[in-house]
mmCIF file of C-alpha atoms in Angstrom:
data_model
loop_
_atom_site.group_PDB
_atom_site.id
_atom_site.type_symbol
_atom_site.label_atom_id
_atom_site.label_comp_id
_atom_site.label_asym_id
_atom_site.label_seq_id
_atom_site.Cartn_x
_atom_site.Cartn_y
_atom_site.Cartn_z
ATOM 1 C CA MET A 1420 -25.412 33.281 166.687
ATOM 2 C CA ILE A 1421 -22.530 35.591 167.727
ATOM 3 C CA THR A 1422 -21.944 33.114 170.793
ATOM 4 C CA SER A 1423 -21.824 30.177 168.341
ATOM 5 C CA LEU A 1424 -19.264 31.986 166.120
ATOM 6 C CA MET A 1425 -17.148 32.853 169.057
ATOM 7 C CA PHE A 1426 -17.206 29.246 170.222
ATOM 8 C CA LEU A 1427 -16.174 27.929 166.747
ATOM 9 C CA MET A 1428 -13.407 30.534 166.597
ATOM 10 C CA ALA A 1429 -12.105 29.397 169.955
ATOM 11 C CA LEU A 1430 -12.391 25.813 169.089
ATOM 12 C CA PHE A 1431 -10.346 26.297 165.875
ATOM 13 C CA GLY A 1432 -7.806 28.307 167.833
ATOM 14 C CA ILE A 1433 -7.303 25.584 170.334
ATOM 15 C CA MET A 1434 -7.009 23.011 167.450
ATOM 16 C CA ALA A 1435 -4.460 25.236 165.573
ATOM 17 C CA GLU A 1436 -2.472 25.628 168.816
ATOM 18 C CA GLU A 1437 -2.391 21.885 169.339
ATOM 19 C CA GLU A 1438 -1.358 21.405 165.743
ATOM 20 C CA ASP A 1439 1.533 23.853 166.202
ATOM 21 C CA ASN A 1440 2.614 22.205 169.417
ATOM 22 C CA LEU A 1441 2.605 18.800 167.692
ATOM 23 C CA ILE A 1442 4.662 20.163 164.772
ATOM 24 C CA ASN A 1443 7.217 21.849 167.123
ATOM 25 C CA SER A 1444 7.553 18.507 168.898
ATOM 26 C CA LEU A 1445 8.471 16.604 165.723
ATOM 27 C CA SER A 1446 11.735 16.552 163.962
ATOM 28 C CA ASP A 1447 12.757 17.081 160.349
ATOM 29 C CA PRO A 1448 14.188 14.156 158.276
ATOM 30 C CA ILE A 1449 17.903 13.756 158.024
ATOM 31 C CA PRO A 1450 19.387 13.106 154.521
ATOM 32 C CA LEU A 1451 21.583 10.079 154.733
ATOM 33 C CA ILE A 1452 23.595 10.506 151.611
ATOM 34 C CA ASP A 1453 26.427 12.265 153.389
ATOM 35 C CA TYR A 1454 26.896 9.172 155.583
ATOM 36 C CA CYS A 1455 26.945 6.736 152.737
ATOM 37 C CA ARG A 1456 29.613 4.832 150.737
ATOM 38 C CA ILE A 1457 28.364 3.699 147.270
ATOM 39 C CA ILE A 1458 29.495 1.204 144.723
ATOM 40 C CA GLU A 1459 27.969 -0.109 141.495
ATOM 41 C CA THR A 1460 28.348 -3.579 140.052
ATOM 42 C CA PRO A 1461 27.393 -5.089 136.766
ATOM 43 C CA GLN A 1462 26.185 -8.383 138.455
ATOM 44 C CA LYS A 1463 23.730 -8.864 141.258
ATOM 45 C CA LEU A 1464 25.750 -9.945 144.348
ATOM 46 C CA SER A 1465 24.970 -11.275 147.767
ATOM 47 C CA ALA A 1466 25.221 -8.934 150.750
ATOM 48 C CA GLN A 1467 28.415 -10.521 151.914
ATOM 49 C CA GLU A 1468 30.098 -10.106 148.420
ATOM 50 C CA ALA A 1469 28.975 -6.482 148.136
ATOM 51 C CA SER A 1470 30.339 -5.905 151.794
ATOM 52 C CA MET A 1471 33.631 -7.289 150.880
ATOM 53 C CA LEU A 1472 33.962 -5.094 147.825
ATOM 54 C CA LEU A 1473 33.156 -2.003 149.971
ATOM 55 C CA GLU A 1474 35.752 -3.008 152.517
ATOM 56 C CA ASN A 1475 38.338 -3.405 149.774
ATOM 57 C CA LYS A 1476 40.132 -0.077 149.444
ATOM 58 C CA ASP A 1477 40.852 -0.708 145.887
ATOM 59 C CA THR A 1478 37.161 -0.721 144.928
ATOM 60 C CA PRO A 1479 36.284 2.500 143.160
ATOM 61 C CA LEU A 1480 33.469 4.391 144.765
ATOM 62 C CA ALA A 1481 30.552 5.804 142.975
ATOM 63 C CA PRO A 1482 29.919 9.624 143.525
ATOM 64 C CA GLN A 1483 28.462 10.465 146.946
ATOM 65 C CA SER A 1484 25.168 11.636 145.451
ATOM 66 C CA ASP A 1485 21.607 10.496 145.568
ATOM 67 C CA THR A 1486 21.423 11.105 141.827
ATOM 68 C CA GLN A 1487 23.596 8.867 139.754
ATOM 69 C CA GLY A 1488 22.263 9.471 136.244
ATOM 70 C CA PHE A 1489 21.827 6.760 133.640
ATOM 71 C CA SER A 1490 23.205 3.405 134.608
ATOM 72 C CA GLN A 1491 23.065 -0.270 133.678
ATOM 73 C CA ASN A 1492 24.464 -1.448 137.082
ATOM 74 C CA TYR A 1493 23.288 -2.402 140.510
ATOM 75 C CA PHE A 1494 23.933 0.078 143.320
ATOM 76 C CA TRP A 1495 25.108 -0.748 146.788
ATOM 77 C CA ILE A 1496 24.870 1.841 149.523
ATOM 78 C CA SER A 1497 26.514 1.245 152.835
ATOM 79 C CA PHE A 1498 25.973 3.335 155.895
ATOM 80 C CA ASP A 1499 25.555 3.099 159.771
ATOM 81 C CA LEU A 1500 23.527 5.093 162.210
ATOM 82 C CA LYS A 1501 25.967 5.456 165.138
ATOM 83 C CA ASP A 1502 25.579 9.227 164.856
ATOM 84 C CA PHE A 1503 21.815 8.914 165.366
ATOM 85 C CA GLN A 1504 21.510 6.769 168.416
ATOM 86 C CA THR A 1505 18.123 7.267 170.133
ATOM 87 C CA LYS A 1506 15.570 5.289 172.022
ATOM 88 C CA GLU A 1507 12.860 6.355 169.555
ATOM 89 C CA ALA A 1508 11.843 4.086 166.785
ATOM 90 C CA LEU A 1509 13.376 5.171 163.454
ATOM 91 C CA ILE A 1510 12.292 4.912 159.825
ATOM 92 C CA ILE A 1511 14.364 4.930 156.662
ATOM 93 C CA GLU A 1512 12.539 6.415 153.711
ATOM 94 C CA LEU A 1513 13.686 5.790 150.193
ATOM 95 C CA ASP A 1514 11.697 8.455 148.179
ATOM 96 C CA ASN A 1515 11.682 6.973 144.698
ATOM 97 C CA PRO A 1516 8.629 4.780 143.998
ATOM 98 C CA HIS A 1517 9.903 3.752 140.573
ATOM 99 C CA LEU A 1518 12.810 1.616 141.486
ATOM 100 C CA ASP A 1519 12.533 -1.904 140.189
ATOM 101 C CA HIS A 1520 13.990 -3.783 143.041
ATOM 102 C CA VAL A 1521 15.330 -2.712 146.514
ATOM 103 C CA LEU A 1522 16.770 -4.853 149.371
ATOM 104 C CA LEU A 1523 17.829 -3.528 152.758
ATOM 105 C CA TYR A 1524 20.283 -5.618 154.974
ATOM 106 C CA GLN A 1525 21.545 -4.982 158.485
ATOM 107 C CA ARG A 1526 24.563 -6.556 160.122
ATOM 108 C CA LYS A 1527 25.137 -7.031 163.793
ATOM 109 C CA SER A 1528 27.110 -10.232 163.466
ATOM 110 C CA GLU A 1529 25.853 -11.588 160.107
ATOM 111 C CA TRP A 1530 24.030 -9.812 157.209
ATOM 112 C CA GLU A 1531 20.201 -10.116 157.618
ATOM 113 C CA LEU A 1532 17.582 -9.064 155.194
ATOM 114 C CA ILE A 1533 15.180 -6.576 156.970
ATOM 115 C CA GLY A 1534 13.326 -4.804 154.096
ATOM 116 C CA PHE A 1535 12.505 -5.429 150.460
ATOM 117 C CA GLY A 1536 10.377 -4.322 147.495
ATOM 118 C CA GLY A 1537 9.970 -5.145 143.845
ATOM 119 C CA ASP A 1538 11.179 -8.224 141.996
ATOM 120 C CA ASN A 1539 9.254 -11.593 142.248
ATOM 121 C CA GLY A 1540 6.520 -10.332 139.891
ATOM 122 C CA ARG A 1541 6.883 -6.770 141.207
ATOM 123 C CA THR A 1542 3.493 -6.531 142.839
ATOM 124 C CA PHE A 1543 2.695 -3.736 145.277
ATOM 125 C CA ASN A 1544 1.931 -6.227 147.983
ATOM 126 C CA ASN A 1545 5.470 -7.642 147.647
ATOM 127 C CA ARG A 1546 6.958 -4.914 149.854
ATOM 128 C CA SER A 1547 7.983 -5.377 153.476
ATOM 129 C CA PHE A 1548 6.059 -2.074 154.277
ATOM 130 C CA LEU A 1549 3.096 -1.103 152.197
ATOM 131 C CA ASN A 1550 3.653 2.531 151.186
ATOM 132 C CA ARG A 1551 3.911 4.318 147.750
ATOM 133 C CA ARG A 1552 7.489 4.877 148.599
ATOM 134 C CA TYR A 1553 9.978 2.377 149.976
ATOM 135 C CA ILE A 1554 9.750 2.523 153.775
ATOM 136 C CA PHE A 1555 11.922 0.554 156.229
ATOM 137 C CA PRO A 1556 11.103 0.655 160.000
ATOM 138 C CA LEU A 1557 14.047 0.003 162.312
ATOM 139 C CA THR A 1558 13.956 -1.677 165.540
ATOM 140 C CA ASP A 1559 16.473 -3.008 168.098
ATOM 141 C CA LEU A 1560 19.379 -0.938 166.931
ATOM 142 C CA ASP A 1561 22.850 -1.379 168.362
ATOM 143 C CA GLU A 1562 25.572 1.084 168.091
ATOM 144 C CA GLY A 1563 27.621 -1.165 165.813
ATOM 145 C CA THR A 1564 24.660 -2.031 163.473
ATOM 146 C CA GLU A 1565 25.652 -1.523 159.790
ATOM 147 C CA PHE A 1566 23.194 -1.215 156.836
ATOM 148 C CA LEU A 1567 23.572 -2.224 153.219
ATOM 149 C CA LEU A 1568 21.033 -1.184 150.662
ATOM 150 C CA MET A 1569 20.788 -2.667 147.118
ATOM 151 C CA VAL A 1570 19.031 -0.538 144.424
ATOM 152 C CA ASP A 1571 18.254 -1.902 140.945
ATOM 153 C CA LYS A 1572 17.033 0.506 138.256
ATOM 154 C CA ARG A 1573 19.002 -0.667 135.365
ATOM 155 C CA ASP A 1574 18.690 0.951 131.942
ATOM 156 C CA ALA A 1575 17.324 4.176 133.384
ATOM 157 C CA ALA A 1576 18.262 7.260 135.331
ATOM 158 C CA VAL A 1577 19.087 6.195 138.958
ATOM 159 C CA SER A 1578 18.247 8.250 142.103
ATOM 160 C CA PHE A 1579 17.840 7.137 145.710
ATOM 161 C CA HIS A 1580 16.809 9.928 148.114
ATOM 162 C CA LEU A 1581 17.428 8.447 151.517
ATOM 163 C CA LYS A 1582 15.977 10.054 154.641
ATOM 164 C CA LEU A 1583 16.019 9.108 158.314
ATOM 165 C CA TRP A 1584 12.870 9.872 160.403
ATOM 166 C CA ASP A 1585 11.750 9.199 163.911
ATOM 167 C CA LYS A 1586 8.544 7.148 163.690
ATOM 168 C CA ASN A 1587 6.181 9.856 165.055
ATOM 169 C CA SER A 1588 7.433 12.474 162.691
ATOM 170 C CA PHE A 1589 7.199 10.275 159.622
ATOM 171 C CA GLU A 1590 3.658 9.105 160.440
ATOM 172 C CA HIS A 1591 2.535 12.683 160.938
ATOM 173 C CA HIS A 1592 4.133 13.895 157.690
ATOM 174 C CA ASP A 1593 2.952 10.882 155.649
ATOM 175 C CA THR A 1594 -0.681 11.349 156.937
ATOM 176 C CA ARG A 1595 -0.757 15.001 156.361
ATOM 177 C CA GLN A 1596 0.813 14.696 152.826
ATOM 178 C CA ASN A 1597 -1.821 12.011 151.852
ATOM 179 C CA ILE A 1598 -4.588 14.280 153.030
ATOM 180 C CA ILE A 1599 -3.195 17.146 150.969
ATOM 181 C CA PHE A 1600 -2.783 14.950 147.874
ATOM 182 C CA GLY A 1601 -6.358 13.599 148.362
ATOM 183 C CA VAL A 1602 -7.854 17.115 148.428
ATOM 184 C CA TYR A 1603 -5.704 18.147 145.447
ATOM 185 C CA PHE A 1604 -6.549 15.147 143.240
ATOM 186 C CA GLY A 1605 -10.199 15.239 144.347
ATOM 187 C CA MET A 1606 -10.494 19.003 143.265
ATOM 188 C CA LEU A 1607 -8.756 18.161 139.816
ATOM 189 C CA ILE A 1608 -11.068 15.241 139.216
ATOM 190 C CA VAL A 1609 -14.201 17.308 139.952
ATOM 191 C CA LEU A 1610 -13.106 20.115 137.639
ATOM 192 C CA THR A 1611 -12.229 17.610 134.987
ATOM 193 C CA VAL A 1612 -15.675 15.976 135.210
ATOM 194 C CA ILE A 1613 -17.283 19.312 135.028
ATOM 195 C CA ALA A 1614 -15.288 20.248 131.838
ATOM 196 C CA LEU A 1615 -16.053 16.924 130.206
ATOM 197 C CA THR A 1616 -19.796 17.130 131.142
ATOM 198 C CA LEU A 1617 -20.177 20.802 129.975
ATOM 199 C CA GLY A 1618 -18.276 20.014 126.779
ATOM 200 C CA ILE A 1619 -20.628 17.229 125.814
ATOM 201 C CA ILE A 1620 -23.888 19.131 126.920
ATOM 202 C CA LEU A 1621 -22.967 22.382 125.321
ATOM 203 C CA ARG A 1622 -21.098 20.811 122.424
ATOM 204 C CA GLN A 1623 -18.085 22.926 123.066
ATOM 205 C CA ARG A 1624 -15.021 21.190 121.650
ATOM 206 C CA PHE A 1625 -12.444 22.974 123.644
ATOM 207 C CA LEU A 1626 -14.095 22.030 126.880
ATOM 208 C CA TRP A 1627 -13.989 18.271 126.367
ATOM 209 C CA LEU A 1628 -10.521 18.462 124.980
ATOM 210 C CA TYR A 1629 -9.454 20.412 128.177
ATOM 211 C CA GLY A 1630 -11.075 17.571 130.138
ATOM 212 C CA LEU A 1631 -9.013 14.939 128.262
ATOM 213 C CA TYR A 1632 -5.876 16.983 128.685
ATOM 214 C CA ALA A 1633 -6.577 17.352 132.431
ATOM 215 C CA THR A 1634 -7.360 13.524 132.803
ATOM 216 C CA ALA A 1635 -3.984 12.722 131.233
ATOM 217 C CA MET A 1636 -2.192 15.151 133.387
ATOM 218 C CA ILE A 1637 -3.920 13.833 136.536
ATOM 219 C CA LEU A 1638 -2.909 10.203 135.573
ATOM 220 C CA TYR A 1639 0.724 11.292 135.024
ATOM 221 C CA MET A 1640 1.029 13.020 138.317
ATOM 222 C CA PHE A 1641 -0.795 10.207 140.048
ATOM 223 C CA THR A 1642 1.674 7.644 138.503
ATOM 224 C CA THR A 1643 4.845 9.858 139.097
ATOM 225 C CA LEU A 1644 3.971 10.097 142.919
ATOM 226 C CA GLY A 1645 3.622 6.296 143.007
ATOM 227 C CA PHE A 1646 -0.204 6.187 143.709
ATOM 228 C CA SER A 1647 -1.114 4.361 140.432
ATOM 229 C CA PHE A 1648 1.059 1.377 141.389
ATOM 230 C CA GLN A 1649 -0.623 1.302 144.783
ATOM 231 C CA PHE A 1650 -4.292 1.742 143.708
ATOM 232 C CA LEU A 1651 -4.674 1.274 139.896
ATOM 233 C CA TYR A 1652 -2.446 -1.631 138.931
ATOM 234 C CA PRO A 1653 -0.792 -3.144 142.165
ATOM 235 C CA ASN A 1654 -0.137 -6.449 140.383
ATOM 236 C CA PHE A 1655 1.698 -4.884 137.387
ATOM 237 C CA GLY A 1656 4.744 -2.972 138.597
ATOM 238 C CA SER A 1657 6.459 -2.934 135.225
ATOM 239 C CA MET A 1658 3.622 -0.758 133.896
ATOM 240 C CA ASN A 1659 5.017 2.310 135.794
ATOM 241 C CA ASN A 1660 7.836 2.816 133.342
ATOM 242 C CA TYR A 1661 5.580 2.641 130.266
ATOM 243 C CA MET A 1662 2.590 4.590 131.774
ATOM 244 C CA ARG A 1663 4.704 7.665 132.404
ATOM 245 C CA SER A 1664 6.194 7.699 128.950
ATOM 246 C CA SER A 1665 2.811 6.990 127.233
ATOM 247 C CA LEU A 1666 1.049 9.621 129.344
ATOM 248 C CA ILE A 1667 3.641 12.254 128.230
ATOM 249 C CA VAL A 1668 2.559 11.597 124.677
ATOM 250 C CA PHE A 1669 -1.227 11.865 125.603
ATOM 251 C CA ILE A 1670 -0.609 15.200 127.454
ATOM 252 C CA ALA A 1671 1.340 16.701 124.476
ATOM 253 C CA VAL A 1672 -1.328 15.568 122.047
ATOM 254 C CA PHE A 1673 -4.413 16.823 123.965
ATOM 255 C CA PHE A 1674 -2.779 20.046 124.995
ATOM 256 C CA THR A 1675 -2.118 20.959 121.251
ATOM 257 C CA TYR A 1676 -5.660 19.967 120.305
ATOM 258 C CA PHE A 1677 -7.023 22.038 123.200
ATOM 259 C CA THR A 1678 -4.776 25.051 122.331
ATOM 260 C CA ARG A 1679 -5.923 24.921 118.739
ATOM 261 C CA ALA A 1680 -9.564 24.734 119.654
ATOM 262 C CA TYR A 1681 -9.596 27.343 122.394
ATOM 263 C CA LEU A 1682 -7.667 29.927 120.544
ATOM 264 C CA SER A 1683 -9.252 29.174 117.224
ATOM 265 C CA LEU A 1684 -5.828 28.884 115.607
ATOM 266 C CA ASP A 1685 -7.098 27.089 112.514
ATOM 267 C CA HIS A 1686 -8.919 30.384 111.679
ATOM 268 C CA ASN A 1687 -6.729 33.027 113.336
ATOM 269 C CA LYS A 1688 -3.126 31.683 113.051
ATOM 270 C CA PRO A 1689 -3.146 28.918 110.340
ATOM 271 C CA LYS A 1690 0.701 28.686 110.213
ATOM 272 C CA ILE A 1691 0.961 28.165 113.963
ATOM 273 C CA SER A 1692 -2.016 25.657 113.706
ATOM 274 C CA ALA A 1693 -0.106 23.762 110.991
ATOM 275 C CA ILE A 1694 3.025 23.534 113.262
ATOM 276 C CA LEU A 1695 0.909 22.092 116.048
ATOM 277 C CA LYS A 1696 -0.682 19.542 113.679
ATOM 278 C CA GLY A 1697 2.844 18.539 112.547
ATOM 279 C CA LEU A 1698 3.873 18.099 116.214
ATOM 280 C CA ASN A 1699 0.723 16.047 116.947
ATOM 281 C CA THR A 1700 1.407 13.735 113.921
ATOM 282 C CA LEU A 1701 4.978 13.319 115.053
ATOM 283 C CA PHE A 1702 3.949 12.423 118.659
ATOM 284 C CA ILE A 1703 1.249 9.919 117.549
ATOM 285 C CA SER A 1704 3.587 8.409 114.949
ATOM 286 C CA LEU A 1705 6.255 7.846 117.633
ATOM 287 C CA PHE A 1706 3.670 6.382 120.002
ATOM 288 C CA VAL A 1707 2.361 3.958 117.300
ATOM 289 C CA PHE A 1708 5.862 2.920 116.293
ATOM 290 C CA GLY A 1709 6.674 2.214 119.868
ATOM 291 C CA ILE A 1710 3.622 -0.132 120.162
ATOM 292 C CA ILE A 1711 4.493 -1.984 116.834
ATOM 293 C CA TYR A 1712 8.272 -2.233 117.667
ATOM 294 C CA TYR A 1713 7.992 -2.799 121.326
ATOM 295 C CA ASN A 1714 11.494 -4.096 121.893
ATOM 296 C CA PHE A 1715 12.940 -1.031 120.302
ATOM 297 C CA TYR A 1716 10.700 1.225 122.219
ATOM 298 C CA SER A 1717 11.438 -0.395 125.667
ATOM 299 C CA SER A 1718 15.133 -0.386 125.158
ATOM 300 C CA ASN A 1719 15.623 3.075 123.566
ATOM 301 C CA VAL A 1720 12.615 5.406 124.026
ATOM 302 C CA SER A 1721 12.177 4.635 127.660
ATOM 303 C CA VAL A 1722 15.853 5.290 128.296
ATOM 304 C CA LEU A 1723 15.541 8.685 126.518
ATOM 305 C CA LEU A 1724 12.467 9.771 128.600
ATOM 306 C CA ASN A 1725 14.097 8.661 131.823
ATOM 307 C CA LEU A 1726 17.140 10.781 130.980
ATOM 308 C CA LEU A 1727 14.830 13.785 130.233
#
């Protein structure tokens, strides 16, 4: 028995040492925003037209920031990788799964489209690389290669967190992150099922209300991280914007119901309970109003939630 335990401890020690050696051999991602020049245009342009604007010294540049705030324009981000010449394969990561349309061009002699996502029905499979984020593998780089990225997220808050990885580091990071998220969501789902089951069996209202609140929270986090588009509705990309805003309403409603039931506020603190009832009525009314007046909801409420 002791021998078996010692063997297992030694095995885990070797595995941990190999993991540490692997991590030490990998490199951290490099933020690319400091190497970018950014413009925004009200119309969608070709890569050649956008390049000419960027080369024109009279063209005003957007702030050199990966968070641009609310906008109704297209963004064009120009950069090169001459400071990062390497024989290793590289990957550009655009860590915002909710962008509507993304195009990446490279120019050696002429502009060439090398990566894309969104548009054309906005299905998940309509991406040059299938990942919950926008990923662009780079091959056959020359020192003079230029890149031009088009980002479309009109009528919303725009952000584009660009990172440069070497291929091995990215694959290790992505695999490890997916395992962590898998364990995390798996544990939350188990706890939610237990709460719902016990609430029904024991007829405890606060337990199944907590289960509903946790379900809404899980779906919101799953959607925010980009997994919902990948696994739940890969053929309906436009649902991303409305799922997040709708789930915020469900989270608020179920949380107030759960709080009232768990703390017995109707009996112990009737005034606080009345305030929470009023908030619930407001949230539900806004949600129903948004469904009935869909155009108003899509053009105003979604903008407000994106800004928040």
